[in-house]
XYZ file of C-alpha atoms in Angstrom:
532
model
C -24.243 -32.353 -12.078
C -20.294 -32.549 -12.677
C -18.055 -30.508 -14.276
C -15.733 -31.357 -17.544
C -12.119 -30.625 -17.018
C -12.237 -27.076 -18.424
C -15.252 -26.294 -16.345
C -13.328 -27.519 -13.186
C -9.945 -25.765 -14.090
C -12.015 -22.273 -14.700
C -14.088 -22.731 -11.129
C -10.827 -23.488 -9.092
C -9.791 -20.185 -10.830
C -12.357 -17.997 -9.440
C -12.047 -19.712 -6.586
C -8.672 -18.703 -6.579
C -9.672 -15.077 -7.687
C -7.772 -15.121 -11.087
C -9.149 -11.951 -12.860
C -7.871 -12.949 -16.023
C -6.489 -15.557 -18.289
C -4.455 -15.026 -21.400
C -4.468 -17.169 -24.214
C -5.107 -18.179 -27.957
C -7.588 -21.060 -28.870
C -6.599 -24.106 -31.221
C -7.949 -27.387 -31.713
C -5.829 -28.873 -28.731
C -7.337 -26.322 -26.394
C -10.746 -25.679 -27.572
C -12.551 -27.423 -24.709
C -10.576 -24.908 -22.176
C -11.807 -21.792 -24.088
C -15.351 -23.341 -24.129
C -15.599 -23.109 -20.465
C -13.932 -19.752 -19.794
C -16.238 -18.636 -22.519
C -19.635 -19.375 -20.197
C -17.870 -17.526 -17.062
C -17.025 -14.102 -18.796
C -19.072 -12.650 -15.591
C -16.568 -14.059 -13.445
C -13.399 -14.421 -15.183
C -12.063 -12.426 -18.248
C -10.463 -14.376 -21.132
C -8.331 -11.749 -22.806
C -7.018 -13.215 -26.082
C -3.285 -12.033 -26.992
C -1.528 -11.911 -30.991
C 1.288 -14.606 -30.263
C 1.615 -17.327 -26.976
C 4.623 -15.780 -25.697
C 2.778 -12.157 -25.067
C 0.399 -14.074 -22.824
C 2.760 -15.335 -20.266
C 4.612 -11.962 -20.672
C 1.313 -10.133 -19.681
C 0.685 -12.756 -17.248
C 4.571 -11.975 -15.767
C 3.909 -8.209 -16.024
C 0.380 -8.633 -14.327
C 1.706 -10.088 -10.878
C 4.989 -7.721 -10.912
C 2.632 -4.714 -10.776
C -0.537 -6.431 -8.710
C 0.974 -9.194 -6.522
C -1.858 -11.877 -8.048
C -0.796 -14.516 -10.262
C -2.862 -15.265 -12.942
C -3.142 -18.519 -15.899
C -2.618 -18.562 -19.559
C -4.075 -21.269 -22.176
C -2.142 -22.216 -25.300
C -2.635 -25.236 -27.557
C -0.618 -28.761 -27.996
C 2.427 -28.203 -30.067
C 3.629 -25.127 -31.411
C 1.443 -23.074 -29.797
C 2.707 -23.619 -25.914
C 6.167 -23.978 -27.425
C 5.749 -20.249 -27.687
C 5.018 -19.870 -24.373
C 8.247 -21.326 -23.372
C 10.173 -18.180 -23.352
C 7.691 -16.139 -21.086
C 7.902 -18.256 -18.507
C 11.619 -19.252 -18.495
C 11.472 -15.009 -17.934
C 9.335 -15.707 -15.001
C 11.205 -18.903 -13.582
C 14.239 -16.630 -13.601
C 12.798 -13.588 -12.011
C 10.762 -15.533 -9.736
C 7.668 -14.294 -10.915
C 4.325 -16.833 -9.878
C 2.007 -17.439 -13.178
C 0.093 -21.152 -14.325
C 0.479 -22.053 -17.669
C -2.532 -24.648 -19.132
C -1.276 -25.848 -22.368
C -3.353 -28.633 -24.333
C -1.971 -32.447 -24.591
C -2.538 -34.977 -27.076
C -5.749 -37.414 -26.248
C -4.898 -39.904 -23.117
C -6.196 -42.779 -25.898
C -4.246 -41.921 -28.337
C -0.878 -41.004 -27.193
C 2.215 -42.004 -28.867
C 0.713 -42.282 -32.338
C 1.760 -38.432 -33.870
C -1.065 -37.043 -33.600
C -1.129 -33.777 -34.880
C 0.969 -31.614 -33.285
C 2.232 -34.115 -30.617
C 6.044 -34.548 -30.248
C 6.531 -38.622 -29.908
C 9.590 -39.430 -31.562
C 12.059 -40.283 -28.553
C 9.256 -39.958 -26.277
C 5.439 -40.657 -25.918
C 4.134 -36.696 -25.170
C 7.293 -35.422 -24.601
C 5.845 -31.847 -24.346
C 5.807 -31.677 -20.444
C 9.864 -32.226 -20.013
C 10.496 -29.721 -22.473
C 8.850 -27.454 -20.270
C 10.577 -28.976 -17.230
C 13.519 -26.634 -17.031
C 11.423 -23.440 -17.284
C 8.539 -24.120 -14.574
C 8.841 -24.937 -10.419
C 6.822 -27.839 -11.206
C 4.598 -29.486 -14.083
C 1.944 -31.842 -13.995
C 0.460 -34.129 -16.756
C -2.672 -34.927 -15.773
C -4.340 -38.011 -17.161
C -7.319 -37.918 -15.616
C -10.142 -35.898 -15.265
C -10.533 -36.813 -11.467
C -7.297 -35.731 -10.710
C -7.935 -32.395 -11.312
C -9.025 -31.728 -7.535
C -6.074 -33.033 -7.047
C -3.333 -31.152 -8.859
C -4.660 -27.865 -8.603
C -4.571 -27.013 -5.273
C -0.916 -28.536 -5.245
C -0.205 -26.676 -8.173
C -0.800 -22.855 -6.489
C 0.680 -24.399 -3.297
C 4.180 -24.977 -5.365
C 3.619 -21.735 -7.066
C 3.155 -19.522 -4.111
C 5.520 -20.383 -1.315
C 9.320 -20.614 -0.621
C 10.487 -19.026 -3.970
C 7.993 -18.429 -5.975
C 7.742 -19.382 -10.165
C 5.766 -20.134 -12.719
C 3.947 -23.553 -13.122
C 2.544 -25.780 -15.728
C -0.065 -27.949 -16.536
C -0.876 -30.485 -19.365
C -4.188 -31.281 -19.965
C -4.714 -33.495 -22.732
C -7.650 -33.054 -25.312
C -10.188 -35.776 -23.914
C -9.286 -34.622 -19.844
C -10.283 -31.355 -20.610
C -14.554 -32.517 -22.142
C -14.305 -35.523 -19.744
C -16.959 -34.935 -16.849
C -15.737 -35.273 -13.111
C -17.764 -35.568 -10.183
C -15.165 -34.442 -7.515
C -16.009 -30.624 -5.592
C -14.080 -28.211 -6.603
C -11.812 -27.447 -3.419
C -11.555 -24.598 -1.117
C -8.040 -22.877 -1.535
C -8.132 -22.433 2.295
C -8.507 -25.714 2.617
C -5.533 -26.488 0.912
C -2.730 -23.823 1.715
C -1.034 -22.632 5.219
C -2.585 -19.529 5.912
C 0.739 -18.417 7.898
C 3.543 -19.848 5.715
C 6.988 -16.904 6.229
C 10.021 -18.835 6.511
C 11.125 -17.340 10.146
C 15.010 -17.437 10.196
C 17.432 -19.170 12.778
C 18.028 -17.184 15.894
C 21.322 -17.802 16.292
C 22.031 -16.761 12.690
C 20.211 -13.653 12.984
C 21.840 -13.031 16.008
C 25.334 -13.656 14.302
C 24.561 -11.155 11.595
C 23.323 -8.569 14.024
C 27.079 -8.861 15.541
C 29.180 -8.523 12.508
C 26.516 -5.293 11.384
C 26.953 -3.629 14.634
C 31.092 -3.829 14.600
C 30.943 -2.689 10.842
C 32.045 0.685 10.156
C 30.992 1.047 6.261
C 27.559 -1.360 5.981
C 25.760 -1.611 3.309
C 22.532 -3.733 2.653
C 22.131 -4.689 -0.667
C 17.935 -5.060 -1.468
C 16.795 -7.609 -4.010
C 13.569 -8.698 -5.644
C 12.989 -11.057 -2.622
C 12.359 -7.675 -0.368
C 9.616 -7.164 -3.112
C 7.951 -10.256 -3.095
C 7.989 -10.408 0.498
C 6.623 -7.191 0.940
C 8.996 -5.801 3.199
C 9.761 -2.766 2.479
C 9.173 -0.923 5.537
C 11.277 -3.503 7.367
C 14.452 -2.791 5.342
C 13.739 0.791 5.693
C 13.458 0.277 9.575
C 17.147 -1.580 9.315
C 18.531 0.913 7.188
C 17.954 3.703 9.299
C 18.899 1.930 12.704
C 22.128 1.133 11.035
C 22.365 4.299 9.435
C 24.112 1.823 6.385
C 23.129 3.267 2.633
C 20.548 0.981 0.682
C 21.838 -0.385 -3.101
C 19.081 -1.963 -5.058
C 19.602 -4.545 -7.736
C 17.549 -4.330 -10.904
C 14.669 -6.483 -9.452
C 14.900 -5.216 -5.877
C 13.765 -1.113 -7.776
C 11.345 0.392 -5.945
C 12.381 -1.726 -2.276
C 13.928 1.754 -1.002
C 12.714 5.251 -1.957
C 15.609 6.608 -4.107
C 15.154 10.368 -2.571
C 16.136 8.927 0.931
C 19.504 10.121 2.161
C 20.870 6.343 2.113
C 19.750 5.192 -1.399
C 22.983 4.792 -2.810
C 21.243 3.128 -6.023
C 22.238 0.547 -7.787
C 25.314 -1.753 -8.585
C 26.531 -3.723 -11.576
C 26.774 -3.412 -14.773
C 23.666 -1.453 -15.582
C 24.211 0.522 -12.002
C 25.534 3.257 -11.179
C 28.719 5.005 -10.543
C 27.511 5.667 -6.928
C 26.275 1.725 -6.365
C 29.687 -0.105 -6.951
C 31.232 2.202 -4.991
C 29.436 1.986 -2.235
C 29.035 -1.702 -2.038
C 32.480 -3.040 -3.208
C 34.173 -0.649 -0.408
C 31.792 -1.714 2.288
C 33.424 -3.888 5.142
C 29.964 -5.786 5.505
C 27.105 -6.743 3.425
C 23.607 -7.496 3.839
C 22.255 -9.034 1.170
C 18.530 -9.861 1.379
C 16.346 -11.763 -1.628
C 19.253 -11.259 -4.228
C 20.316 -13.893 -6.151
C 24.198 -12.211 -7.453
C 23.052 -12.230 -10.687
C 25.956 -11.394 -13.277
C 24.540 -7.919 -14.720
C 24.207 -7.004 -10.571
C 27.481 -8.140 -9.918
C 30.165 -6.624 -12.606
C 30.256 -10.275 -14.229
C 31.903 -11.125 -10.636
C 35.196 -9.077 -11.855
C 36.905 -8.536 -8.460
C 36.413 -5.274 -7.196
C 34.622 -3.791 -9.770
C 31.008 -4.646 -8.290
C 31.891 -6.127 -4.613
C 35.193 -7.109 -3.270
C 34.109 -10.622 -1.527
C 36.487 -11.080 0.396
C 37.412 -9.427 2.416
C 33.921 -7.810 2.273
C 31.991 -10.263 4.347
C 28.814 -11.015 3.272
C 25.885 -11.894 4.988
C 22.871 -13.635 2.979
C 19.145 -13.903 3.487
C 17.576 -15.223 1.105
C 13.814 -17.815 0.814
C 16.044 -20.067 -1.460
C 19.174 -21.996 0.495
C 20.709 -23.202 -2.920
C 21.364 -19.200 -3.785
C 23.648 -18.707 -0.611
C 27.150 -19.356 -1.023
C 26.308 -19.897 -5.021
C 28.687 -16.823 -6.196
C 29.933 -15.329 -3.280
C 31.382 -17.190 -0.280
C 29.241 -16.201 2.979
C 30.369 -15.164 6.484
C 26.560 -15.670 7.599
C 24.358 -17.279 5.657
C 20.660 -16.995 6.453
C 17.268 -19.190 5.148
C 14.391 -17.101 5.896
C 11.387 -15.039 3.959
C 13.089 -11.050 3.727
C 10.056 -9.596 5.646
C 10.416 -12.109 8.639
C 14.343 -12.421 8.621
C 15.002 -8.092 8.798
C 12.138 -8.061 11.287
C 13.949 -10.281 13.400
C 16.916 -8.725 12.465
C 16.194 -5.034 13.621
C 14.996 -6.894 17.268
C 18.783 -8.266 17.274
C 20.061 -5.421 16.534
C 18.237 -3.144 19.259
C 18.663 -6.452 21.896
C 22.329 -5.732 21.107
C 22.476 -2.538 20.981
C 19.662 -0.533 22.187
C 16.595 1.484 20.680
C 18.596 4.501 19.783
C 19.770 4.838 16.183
C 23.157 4.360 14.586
C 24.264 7.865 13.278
C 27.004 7.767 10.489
C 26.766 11.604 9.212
C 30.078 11.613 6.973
C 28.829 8.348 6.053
C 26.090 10.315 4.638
C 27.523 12.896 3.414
C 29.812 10.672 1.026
C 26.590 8.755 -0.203
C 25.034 12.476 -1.017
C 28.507 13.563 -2.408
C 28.636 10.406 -4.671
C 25.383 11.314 -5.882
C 25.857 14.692 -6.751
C 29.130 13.579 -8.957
C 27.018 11.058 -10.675
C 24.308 13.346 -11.471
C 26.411 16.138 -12.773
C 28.729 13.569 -15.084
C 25.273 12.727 -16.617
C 24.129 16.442 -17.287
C 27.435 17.413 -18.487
C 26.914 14.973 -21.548
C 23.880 16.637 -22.766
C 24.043 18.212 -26.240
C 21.324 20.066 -27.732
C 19.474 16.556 -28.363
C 17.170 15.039 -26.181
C 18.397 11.716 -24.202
C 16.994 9.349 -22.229
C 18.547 10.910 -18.839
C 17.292 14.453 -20.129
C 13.744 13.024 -20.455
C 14.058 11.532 -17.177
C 15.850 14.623 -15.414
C 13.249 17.191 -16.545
C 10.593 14.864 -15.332
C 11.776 14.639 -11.944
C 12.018 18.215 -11.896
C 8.770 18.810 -12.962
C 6.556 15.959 -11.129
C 8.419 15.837 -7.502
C 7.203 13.691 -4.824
C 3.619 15.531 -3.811
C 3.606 13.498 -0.635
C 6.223 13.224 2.270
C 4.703 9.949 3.592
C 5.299 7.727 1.228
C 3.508 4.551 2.352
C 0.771 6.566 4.002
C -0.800 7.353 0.589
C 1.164 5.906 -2.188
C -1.410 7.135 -5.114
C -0.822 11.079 -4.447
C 2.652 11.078 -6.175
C 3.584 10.287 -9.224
C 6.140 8.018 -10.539
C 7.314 6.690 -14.615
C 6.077 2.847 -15.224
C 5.960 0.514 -17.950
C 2.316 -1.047 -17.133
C -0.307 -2.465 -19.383
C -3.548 0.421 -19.135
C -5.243 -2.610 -17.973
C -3.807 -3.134 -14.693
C -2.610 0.761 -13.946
C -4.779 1.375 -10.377
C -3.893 -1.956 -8.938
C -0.213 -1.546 -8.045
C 0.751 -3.842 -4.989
C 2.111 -1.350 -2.046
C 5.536 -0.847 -1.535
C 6.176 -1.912 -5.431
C 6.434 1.792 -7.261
C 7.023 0.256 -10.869
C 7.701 -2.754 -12.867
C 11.906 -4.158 -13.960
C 11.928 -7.380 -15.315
C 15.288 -8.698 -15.557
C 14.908 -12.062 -17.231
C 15.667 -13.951 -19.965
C 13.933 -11.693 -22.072
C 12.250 -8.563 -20.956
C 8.386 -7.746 -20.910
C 6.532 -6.796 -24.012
C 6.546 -3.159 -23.427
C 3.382 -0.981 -23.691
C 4.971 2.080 -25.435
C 2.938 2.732 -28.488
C 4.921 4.051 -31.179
C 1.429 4.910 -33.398
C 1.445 8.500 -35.818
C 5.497 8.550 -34.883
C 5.524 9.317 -31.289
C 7.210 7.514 -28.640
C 4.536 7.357 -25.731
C 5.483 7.225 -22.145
C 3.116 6.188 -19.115
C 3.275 8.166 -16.246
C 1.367 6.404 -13.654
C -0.001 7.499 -9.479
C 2.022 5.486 -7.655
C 4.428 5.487 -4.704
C 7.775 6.720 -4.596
C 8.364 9.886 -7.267
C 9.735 10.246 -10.602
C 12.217 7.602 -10.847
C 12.757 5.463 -14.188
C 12.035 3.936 -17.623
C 12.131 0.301 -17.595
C 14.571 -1.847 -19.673
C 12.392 -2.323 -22.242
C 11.354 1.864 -22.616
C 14.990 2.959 -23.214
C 15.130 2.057 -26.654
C 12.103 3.454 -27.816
C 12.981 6.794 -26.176
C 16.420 7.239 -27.516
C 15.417 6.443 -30.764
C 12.672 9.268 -30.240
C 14.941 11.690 -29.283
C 17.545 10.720 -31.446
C 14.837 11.561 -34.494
C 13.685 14.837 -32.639
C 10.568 12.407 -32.512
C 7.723 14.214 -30.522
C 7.824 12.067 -26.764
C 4.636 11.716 -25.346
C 3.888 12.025 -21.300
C 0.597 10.455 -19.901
C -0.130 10.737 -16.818
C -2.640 8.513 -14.946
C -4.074 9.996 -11.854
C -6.761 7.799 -9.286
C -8.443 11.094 -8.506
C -9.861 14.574 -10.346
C -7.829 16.902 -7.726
C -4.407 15.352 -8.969
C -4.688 16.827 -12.200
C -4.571 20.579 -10.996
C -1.800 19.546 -8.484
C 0.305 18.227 -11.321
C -1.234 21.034 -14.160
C 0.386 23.673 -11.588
C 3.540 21.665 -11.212
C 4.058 21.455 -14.804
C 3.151 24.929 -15.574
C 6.102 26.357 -13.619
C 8.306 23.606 -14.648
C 8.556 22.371 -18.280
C 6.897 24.877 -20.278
C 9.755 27.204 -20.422
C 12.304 24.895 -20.586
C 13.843 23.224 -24.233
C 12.035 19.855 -23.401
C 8.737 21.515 -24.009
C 9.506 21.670 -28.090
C 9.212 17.742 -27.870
C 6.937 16.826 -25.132
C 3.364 16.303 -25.297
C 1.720 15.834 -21.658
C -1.755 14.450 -21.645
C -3.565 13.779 -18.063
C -6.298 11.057 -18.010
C -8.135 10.511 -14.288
C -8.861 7.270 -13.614
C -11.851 5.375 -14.378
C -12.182 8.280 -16.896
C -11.829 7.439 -20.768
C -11.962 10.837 -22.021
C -7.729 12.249 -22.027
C -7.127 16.137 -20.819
C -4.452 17.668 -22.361
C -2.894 19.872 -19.556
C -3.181 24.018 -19.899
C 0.165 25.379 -22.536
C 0.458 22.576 -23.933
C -0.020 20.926 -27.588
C -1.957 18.024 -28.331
C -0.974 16.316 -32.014
């Protein structure tokens, strides 16, 4: 017996293992939802207010989990919504697939309702254009077996993005008889772009004759999952780690060479370390203009006669905004993992040691710190929020990779997806077009802040956080901590930590802390202090 479209789209999905799919029905989509409908079992439609949430959620999902997952929207108005969500998520890099509803294959160019056809028959699909990888219209039900697999295949690999696919009105009730395919089948199960030798080798040469390096860690690190390499790089080189907004959570920020983060919305300790550095690696970044000072000379880097060297999946991003000394194609995990064997070929197995190198990245950070604490007033602030925090959850584990869900770091994460955190990714930035719909809940005037178990110890707010916290504090609004642990013993830990900590301290006259275990729906308010 065949499938209709819809049925075939939603079993190439759980093929595919897509959890969920976000979306909102409509006339031009109906036949889509009908399908999900009968596999509730297998996949989860989760229906969403406006469009643009669900490709937000559907951003926010993969940034936290690593799995991209699909939304459905109707013809017209209702995937124009979408539109911004996944220009977001083209710009960030950020995998999702986007179904959105077409006008009938019989009946288009005659206005139908909703369809644009004024310049152009259907001209829905290039209006998406500039915002997706890819799209596909697909005007026939057989082609489904087709497209799909193509679709994830353009998704996934080199630099990843968003995708989209039309499916007009009659495609999606039409019945096919094609199998649904194997992903396997259909996708390299060893694709990492390995990087030219004698490019690595020339970068290993200009790093070992540096005397102030700096590697400067992207999203690409992230989505390559290699953040143990660029730890093992860092610490042969002995060469302080800055992060751009995207690349957060690549390096533990408590490590003696974090030197945090550059740009605009950086830090004081960031652009100095990266535009006085005499070489820099930069892996998976793209320069974007809020990382790089809006490319004012020497206020972010000073490129020249800084010479840069440039890994990055995506060839058209090297040279693009800084001219390159070595300029590298190659997947970040692959390219510093061949890079550390240079290095040690070159040089040997015994570490680099910079100690006043060090010492001026710990020095920098103790100015920064103390400029920030000496512009507290007797109001509560974003940095005081965060600083008492830090002070009061501290990493509970020394091995950080070893077991990531016994410390306890600040995210902005839908409840629905806390627990299933990729490794090596702490929290969620989003530094798109727009940024992700946050999950603060500002219900009965409190500002509510997520506190999830994760990896790498208190670190920060998100973007989209900061101004629902300052106007908290700025009200002497009540701010709410929750903390989400993945086990019972947890809680005591962190009871203890905060017992000793916050209680006696002025933050306790505005913060709430509730603890909820996970898996557990019932929310335990921890011992001292006040719930409502």
């Amino acid at each position: 017996m065949g499938l209709t479209g819809g049925e075939f789209i939603a079993e190439y999905l759980i093929k595919e293992k897509v959890p969920y799919v976000f979306g909102i029905p409509g006339h031009g989509d109906m036949a889509l939802f009908d399908a999900f409908k009968d596999r509730q079992d297998r996949i989860e439609i989760i229906g969403v207010k406006h469009e643009q949430a669900a490709a937000h959620m559907a951003d926010a999902y993969f940034r936290a989990c690593g799995r991209p997952l699909a939304t459905l929207t109707s013809i017209g108005p209702g995937s124009l919504n979408v539109a911004t969500g996944l220009a977001t998520a083209f710009v960030d890099s950020i995998p999702l697939i986007s179904f959105t509803g077409g006008p009938q294959t019989y009946m288009l160019g005659k206005g139908v309702l909703q369809e644009l056809e004024r310049q152009q028959d259907n001209v829905f699909p290039h209006i998406m254009q500039p915002m997706v990888k890819r799209n596909w219209d697909v005007q026939h039900v057989d082609l489904m077996a087709d497209v799909l697999p193509r679709a994830f295949n353009n998704m996934l690999s080199g630099r990843p993005g968003p995708i989209h696919v039309e499916v007009p009105m009659d495609v999606q009730a039409n019945v096919t008889e094609a199998a649904v395919p194997d992903p396997a089948s259909r996708r390299a199960a060893w694709g990492r772009v390995k990087p030219d030798p004698d490019g690595v080798d020339a970068a290993a040469k200009r790093l070992l004759s540096a005397r102030r390096p700096v590697i400067l860690a992207g999203g690409g690190v992230l989505t390559a999952e290699a953040a143990a390499e660029l730890r093992a790089v860092a610490e042969y080189l002995d060469a302080p780690v800055v992060t751009t907004m995207m690349g957060k959570g690549a390096f533990p920020e408590d490590h003696p060479l974090a030197a945090e983060h550059t740009g605009a919305n950086g830090t004081a300790v960031g652009n100095h370390m990266t535009r006085n550095a005499d070489v820099l690696l930069a892996v998976g970044t793209r320069f974007a203009e809020q990382n790089s000072s809006s490319y004012v000379d020497g206020m972010s880097y000073s490129i020249p006669p800084t010479e840069l060297i440039h890994f990055d999946i995506d060839p058209t991003e090297i040279g693009k905004n800084y001219p390159t000394a070595v300029g590298v194609v190659c997947d970040a995990k692959a390219g510093l993992a061949d890079l550390l064997d240079a290095l040690q070929d070159r040089n040997g197995a015994a570490t680099i040691d910079r100690p006043e190198y060090r010492a001026e990245v710990a020095e920098m950070r103790r100015q920064w710190l103390e400029a920030m604490t000496g512009r507290w007033t007797e109001k509560l602030s974003l940095s005081r929020v965060l600083h008492g925090a830090r002070e009061a959850l501290p990493r509970l584990l020394d091995g950080i990779y070893e077991e990531p869900e016994k410390s306890i770091i600040m995210a902005e994460v839908l409840h629905a997806i806390i627990g299933h955190r990729r490794r090596g990714q702490p929290y969620t930035v989003e530094a798109g077009i727009v940024r992700v719909a946050d999950a603060l809940d500002m219900a009965e005037g409190r500002t509510r802040v997520p506190l999830e178990a994760g990896q790498e110890g208190i670190h920060s707010i998100s973007a989209a956080a900061i101004d629902r916290v300052n106007i908290a504090a700025g009200e002497n609004r009540p701010i709410r901590l929750e903390i989400e642990l993945n086990n019972s013993a947890g809680i005591f830990q962190v009871d203890d930590l905060l017992a000793t900590k916050i209680r006696d301290t002025p933050l306790a006259e505005h913060i709430e802390v509730v603890a909820e275990v996970q898996g557990e729906s019932e929310k335990r308010l921890l011992s001292g202090f006040r719930l409502g």
